[in-house]
Coordinates of C-alpha atoms in Angstrom, one line a residue:
M21 CA -40.8 -82.6 -33.3
I22 CA -40.9 -81.4 -29.7
V23 CA -38.2 -79.4 -28.0
A24 CA -38.3 -78.8 -24.2
I25 CA -36.7 -75.5 -23.0
H26 CA -35.6 -74.7 -19.5
A27 CA -34.5 -71.2 -18.5
D28 CA -33.2 -70.1 -15.1
A29 CA -35.2 -67.3 -13.4
G30 CA -36.0 -65.9 -10.0
P31 CA -35.1 -63.2 -7.5
G32 CA -31.3 -63.7 -7.8
V33 CA -31.3 -64.5 -11.5
G34 CA -33.6 -62.1 -13.3
L35 CA -35.3 -62.6 -16.6
G36 CA -32.5 -62.6 -19.2
H37 CA -32.4 -66.4 -19.6
V38 CA -36.2 -66.5 -20.0
A39 CA -36.2 -63.7 -22.5
R40 CA -33.8 -65.4 -24.9
C41 CA -35.4 -68.8 -24.4
T42 CA -38.8 -67.3 -25.2
G43 CA -37.3 -65.8 -28.4
L44 CA -35.9 -69.1 -29.4
A45 CA -39.2 -70.9 -28.6
L46 CA -41.1 -68.6 -30.9
A47 CA -38.5 -69.1 -33.7
L48 CA -38.7 -72.9 -33.2
R49 CA -42.4 -72.7 -33.7
R50 CA -41.9 -70.7 -36.9
H51 CA -39.7 -73.6 -38.1
G52 CA -42.3 -76.2 -37.4
I53 CA -41.1 -77.4 -34.1
I54 CA -43.3 -77.6 -30.9
P55 CA -41.6 -75.8 -27.9
V56 CA -42.6 -76.7 -24.4
M57 CA -41.3 -74.4 -21.6
L58 CA -40.1 -76.2 -18.4
N59 CA -41.0 -73.6 -15.8
A60 CA -39.1 -73.8 -12.4
A61 CA -40.0 -70.2 -11.4
G62 CA -43.7 -70.9 -10.7
S63 CA -46.5 -68.5 -11.2
A64 CA -44.2 -65.5 -11.8
L65 CA -43.7 -66.7 -15.4
T66 CA -47.1 -68.2 -16.2
A67 CA -48.5 -64.9 -17.6
H68 CA -45.4 -64.4 -19.7
F69 CA -45.6 -67.8 -21.3
S70 CA -49.3 -67.5 -21.8
S71 CA -49.0 -64.1 -23.5
H72 CA -46.9 -65.9 -26.2
A73 CA -49.2 -68.9 -26.3
L74 CA -46.3 -71.2 -25.2
A75 CA -47.0 -74.5 -23.6
E76 CA -45.7 -74.7 -20.0
L77 CA -44.9 -77.6 -17.6
R78 CA -43.9 -76.9 -14.0
C79 CA -40.7 -78.5 -12.7
E80 CA -38.0 -77.9 -10.1
V81 CA -34.4 -76.7 -10.6
S82 CA -32.9 -80.2 -10.5
V83 CA -31.6 -82.7 -13.0
A84 CA -34.0 -85.3 -11.8
S85 CA -37.0 -83.0 -12.2
L86 CA -35.9 -81.9 -15.7
Q87 CA -35.4 -85.5 -16.8
H88 CA -38.9 -86.4 -15.6
A89 CA -40.4 -83.3 -17.3
V90 CA -38.7 -84.0 -20.6
Q91 CA -40.0 -87.6 -20.6
R92 CA -43.5 -86.3 -19.8
V93 CA -43.6 -84.0 -22.8
G94 CA -42.0 -86.5 -25.1
A95 CA -39.3 -84.2 -26.3
Q96 CA -36.5 -85.1 -28.7
A97 CA -34.3 -82.3 -27.4
L98 CA -33.7 -80.2 -24.4
V99 CA -32.5 -76.6 -24.5
A100 CA -31.0 -75.5 -21.1
D101 CA -30.1 -72.0 -20.0
S102 CA -29.0 -72.1 -16.4
Y103 CA -26.0 -71.7 -14.1
R104 CA -27.6 -73.9 -11.4
L105 CA -27.6 -77.3 -13.1
D106 CA -24.7 -79.8 -13.2
R107 CA -24.0 -80.1 -16.9
L108 CA -22.4 -83.5 -16.8
D109 CA -25.2 -84.9 -14.6
L110 CA -27.8 -83.5 -17.1
R111 CA -26.0 -85.1 -20.0
R112 CA -26.1 -88.5 -18.3
A113 CA -29.7 -88.1 -17.3
C114 CA -30.8 -87.1 -20.8
A115 CA -28.8 -89.7 -22.7
G116 CA -30.6 -90.4 -26.0
L117 CA -31.8 -86.8 -26.3
K118 CA -30.2 -83.9 -28.1
L119 CA -28.9 -81.5 -25.6
V120 CA -28.4 -77.8 -26.4
W121 CA -26.8 -75.3 -23.9
F122 CA -26.9 -71.6 -23.8
D123 CA -23.5 -70.7 -22.4
D124 CA -22.1 -67.3 -21.6
T125 CA -18.8 -67.9 -19.9
A126 CA -16.9 -71.0 -21.3
T127 CA -16.0 -71.9 -17.7
Q128 CA -18.2 -75.1 -17.3
P129 CA -18.0 -78.5 -18.9
L130 CA -19.7 -78.4 -22.3
A131 CA -21.3 -81.9 -22.4
A132 CA -23.7 -81.1 -25.2
D133 CA -24.7 -81.6 -28.8
M134 CA -24.8 -77.9 -29.4
V135 CA -23.5 -74.9 -27.5
V136 CA -24.9 -71.4 -28.2
N137 CA -23.3 -68.1 -27.2
G138 CA -24.6 -65.1 -29.0
S139 CA -22.3 -62.6 -27.3
V140 CA -20.2 -60.2 -29.3
A141 CA -17.4 -61.5 -27.1
A142 CA -17.9 -65.2 -27.8
A143 CA -14.9 -65.5 -30.0
T144 CA -12.6 -64.2 -27.3
L145 CA -13.7 -67.0 -24.8
P146 CA -11.7 -70.2 -24.4
Y147 CA -14.2 -72.7 -25.8
D148 CA -13.1 -76.3 -26.0
L149 CA -16.0 -78.0 -27.7
P150 CA -16.4 -81.8 -27.4
Q151 CA -16.0 -83.8 -30.6
G152 CA -19.2 -83.6 -32.6
C153 CA -20.6 -80.7 -30.7
V154 CA -21.9 -77.8 -32.8
G155 CA -20.8 -74.4 -31.7
L156 CA -23.0 -71.4 -32.6
L157 CA -20.8 -68.6 -31.3
G158 CA -21.0 -64.9 -31.9
A159 CA -23.5 -62.1 -32.5
D160 CA -25.1 -63.8 -35.5
Y161 CA -26.7 -66.1 -32.9
Q162 CA -27.9 -63.4 -30.4
V163 CA -31.6 -63.9 -29.6
V164 CA -33.9 -60.9 -29.3
R165 CA -37.7 -60.7 -29.0
P166 CA -39.6 -60.9 -32.3
G167 CA -41.1 -57.7 -33.7
I168 CA -38.3 -55.4 -33.1
V169 CA -38.0 -52.8 -35.8
A170 CA -34.8 -50.7 -36.2
R171 CA -35.3 -47.0 -36.7
D172 CA -33.2 -43.8 -36.6
R173 CA -34.0 -41.3 -33.8
P174 CA -33.0 -37.8 -35.0
G175 CA -33.6 -34.8 -32.9
P176 CA -33.3 -34.3 -29.1
V177 CA -34.1 -36.9 -26.5
R178 CA -37.7 -36.6 -25.5
R179 CA -38.1 -40.0 -23.7
L180 CA -35.7 -42.0 -21.7
L181 CA -36.1 -45.8 -21.1
V182 CA -34.6 -47.2 -17.9
T183 CA -34.3 -51.0 -17.5
Y184 CA -32.0 -52.9 -15.3
G185 CA -33.2 -56.5 -15.1
G186 CA -35.8 -58.8 -13.7
A187 CA -34.3 -58.7 -10.2
D188 CA -32.4 -56.1 -8.2
P189 CA -30.2 -57.9 -5.6
K190 CA -27.7 -55.0 -5.4
G191 CA -30.3 -52.3 -4.9
V192 CA -29.5 -50.5 -8.2
G193 CA -33.0 -49.1 -8.8
P194 CA -32.8 -46.3 -6.2
R195 CA -29.4 -45.3 -7.4
L196 CA -30.7 -44.9 -11.0
A197 CA -33.6 -42.9 -9.7
M198 CA -31.2 -40.3 -8.3
V199 CA -29.8 -39.3 -11.7
L200 CA -33.0 -39.1 -13.8
P201 CA -33.4 -35.8 -15.6
D202 CA -36.6 -33.7 -15.2
T203 CA -36.3 -32.4 -18.7
V204 CA -37.5 -35.6 -20.5
A205 CA -40.2 -38.1 -20.1
V206 CA -39.0 -41.3 -18.3
D207 CA -40.3 -44.9 -18.6
F208 CA -38.8 -46.8 -15.6
V209 CA -39.1 -50.6 -15.9
V210 CA -39.1 -52.6 -12.7
G211 CA -38.7 -56.4 -13.0
P212 CA -41.1 -58.9 -11.4
F213 CA -38.5 -59.9 -8.7
A214 CA -37.6 -56.3 -7.8
D215 CA -39.1 -53.6 -5.7
I216 CA -40.2 -50.2 -7.0
P217 CA -37.7 -47.6 -5.8
G218 CA -39.2 -45.2 -3.3
N219 CA -37.3 -42.2 -4.5
L220 CA -38.5 -41.9 -8.1
P221 CA -39.3 -38.3 -9.2
P222 CA -43.0 -37.6 -9.7
H223 CA -42.7 -37.3 -13.5
V224 CA -41.4 -40.8 -14.0
V225 CA -43.8 -43.5 -15.3
V226 CA -43.3 -46.8 -13.6
H227 CA -43.8 -50.1 -15.5
K228 CA -43.9 -53.0 -13.1
A229 CA -43.1 -56.3 -14.9
P230 CA -44.6 -55.3 -18.3
S231 CA -45.7 -58.2 -20.4
D232 CA -44.1 -56.5 -23.5
L233 CA -41.1 -54.2 -23.5
L234 CA -41.4 -53.6 -27.2
P235 CA -43.7 -50.5 -27.1
L236 CA -41.4 -48.9 -24.6
I237 CA -38.3 -49.6 -26.8
E238 CA -40.1 -48.2 -29.9
R239 CA -41.0 -44.9 -28.3
A240 CA -37.7 -44.2 -26.5
D241 CA -34.9 -41.9 -27.8
L242 CA -32.3 -43.1 -25.4
A243 CA -31.9 -46.0 -22.9
L244 CA -30.2 -46.5 -19.6
C245 CA -29.8 -50.2 -19.0
A246 CA -27.7 -53.0 -17.5
G247 CA -25.5 -55.3 -19.5
G248 CA -27.9 -58.3 -19.9
Q249 CA -30.2 -59.6 -22.6
T250 CA -32.2 -56.4 -23.1
L251 CA -29.1 -54.6 -24.2
F252 CA -29.0 -56.7 -27.4
E253 CA -32.6 -55.9 -28.1
L254 CA -31.8 -52.2 -27.8
A255 CA -29.0 -52.8 -30.4
A256 CA -31.4 -54.5 -32.8
A257 CA -33.8 -51.5 -32.4
K258 CA -31.0 -49.0 -33.0
L259 CA -31.8 -47.4 -29.6
P260 CA -28.6 -45.8 -28.2
A261 CA -27.7 -47.0 -24.7
V262 CA -25.9 -45.8 -21.6
T263 CA -25.0 -49.0 -19.8
I264 CA -24.0 -50.1 -16.3
G265 CA -22.3 -53.2 -15.1
I266 CA -24.1 -55.2 -12.4
G267 CA -22.8 -58.8 -12.6
E268 CA -19.5 -60.4 -13.7
D269 CA -21.3 -62.4 -16.3
Q270 CA -22.0 -59.1 -18.1
R271 CA -18.3 -58.1 -18.3
P272 CA -17.3 -59.7 -21.6
N273 CA -20.3 -58.2 -23.4
L274 CA -19.9 -54.7 -21.9
E275 CA -16.1 -54.6 -22.5
T276 CA -16.4 -55.7 -26.1
L277 CA -19.4 -53.4 -26.9
S278 CA -17.6 -50.5 -25.3
R279 CA -14.4 -51.2 -27.2
K280 CA -16.4 -51.2 -30.4
G281 CA -18.1 -47.9 -29.6
A282 CA -21.5 -49.5 -29.5
I283 CA -22.4 -48.4 -26.0
L284 CA -21.6 -45.6 -23.6
F285 CA -20.4 -47.5 -20.5
A286 CA -21.0 -45.6 -17.3
G287 CA -19.2 -48.0 -14.9
W288 CA -19.8 -50.8 -12.5
V289 CA -22.3 -50.4 -9.7
D290 CA -19.8 -51.6 -7.1
S291 CA -17.4 -48.8 -7.9
A292 CA -16.9 -46.0 -5.5
E293 CA -17.2 -43.5 -8.4
F294 CA -20.3 -45.1 -9.9
Q295 CA -22.8 -42.4 -9.0
T296 CA -20.6 -39.6 -10.4
D297 CA -19.6 -41.5 -13.5
L298 CA -23.3 -42.5 -14.2
D299 CA -24.5 -38.9 -13.9
Q300 CA -21.7 -37.7 -16.3
A301 CA -22.3 -40.4 -18.9
L302 CA -26.1 -39.9 -18.9
N303 CA -25.7 -36.1 -19.3
K304 CA -23.3 -36.6 -22.2
A305 CA -25.6 -38.9 -24.0
L306 CA -28.6 -36.6 -23.5
T307 CA -26.8 -33.6 -25.0
D308 CA -24.7 -35.1 -27.8
A309 CA -26.9 -36.1 -30.8
A310 CA -23.9 -37.2 -32.9
L311 CA -22.8 -39.6 -30.1
R312 CA -26.3 -41.1 -29.9
H313 CA -26.4 -41.7 -33.7
D314 CA -22.9 -43.3 -33.7
L315 CA -23.8 -45.6 -30.7
A316 CA -27.0 -46.7 -32.3
A317 CA -25.4 -47.4 -35.7
K318 CA -22.5 -49.4 -34.3
A319 CA -24.7 -51.4 -32.0
H320 CA -27.2 -52.3 -34.8
A321 CA -24.3 -53.4 -37.1
L322 CA -23.5 -56.1 -34.5
V323 CA -27.0 -57.4 -33.8
D324 CA -29.4 -57.8 -36.7
G325 CA -32.2 -59.5 -34.8
H326 CA -32.2 -62.8 -36.7
G327 CA -30.2 -64.9 -34.3
A328 CA -33.1 -66.9 -33.0
D329 CA -34.1 -68.1 -36.5
R330 CA -30.5 -69.2 -37.2
I331 CA -30.4 -71.2 -34.0
A332 CA -33.8 -72.8 -34.7
A333 CA -32.7 -73.8 -38.2
A334 CA -29.6 -75.4 -36.7
I335 CA -31.6 -77.3 -34.1
R336 CA -33.9 -78.6 -36.8
T337 CA -30.9 -79.8 -38.7
L338 CA -29.6 -81.4 -35.5
L339 CA -32.9 -83.3 -35.1
A340 CA -33.1 -84.4 -38.7

């Protein structure tokens, strides 16, 4: 069985879609299914797919291009993770194939055989699934990269991990650089579609588009991150997180996680009080060991790291 997978990516999109589709692709392979990545972002993703030994076929961000690519690879199913494709058009173009959508908002037509939303807030969204459509909704279906190991982090914060997405259309990086403490080591991750901030303190170690974030997650004691896909990987690793809101698509996750006490939310980057609120939240997390322990435990209770395998098993059943 062959499953084609298309994930949106680029300067205005980031890498969250690619990260979860990569996690699913690796899970599909473990379940005896051949994944083929339909890459519309060009050479920026080739090294990423190659590092995971994933087959890649270049295409464009269009229904016609995806239809042609799916036919070329001989896929029996297409997994799509994109805001830029017309879902009804894709359904018509891929008639005869099983169509699986990653969906985060429940605001677009759900013309699919399966819809996946691994958000902790999925149950609160107004999903109206078509007859016969399988809904995989909730944190049991959250995809994280393989190899994440949960561990407790007792003691003081010695190393801070900062990550805010594959792109930086709102110029968040320089604002985060302004609040970095000089009392701890800092790993500062800059995505492939973002510029390295020019105001980083000299003690900060910059990681430009790292091929693997896992070693940085493993050695960190605290994270400062946005509300995208990486946040769930931190939860699976039991790494406590101070979080910021960048895009509206992050709102359901951030509000639900904050309400459940699983993150320390520092505010939205568009807020006039953002810089002050961020500084206060980060200082609180750095100095309050009990808070860090509580955040990590509650986050990990929501995301166990096995969502990709659950989705892969469901896709295998769909194709049977």
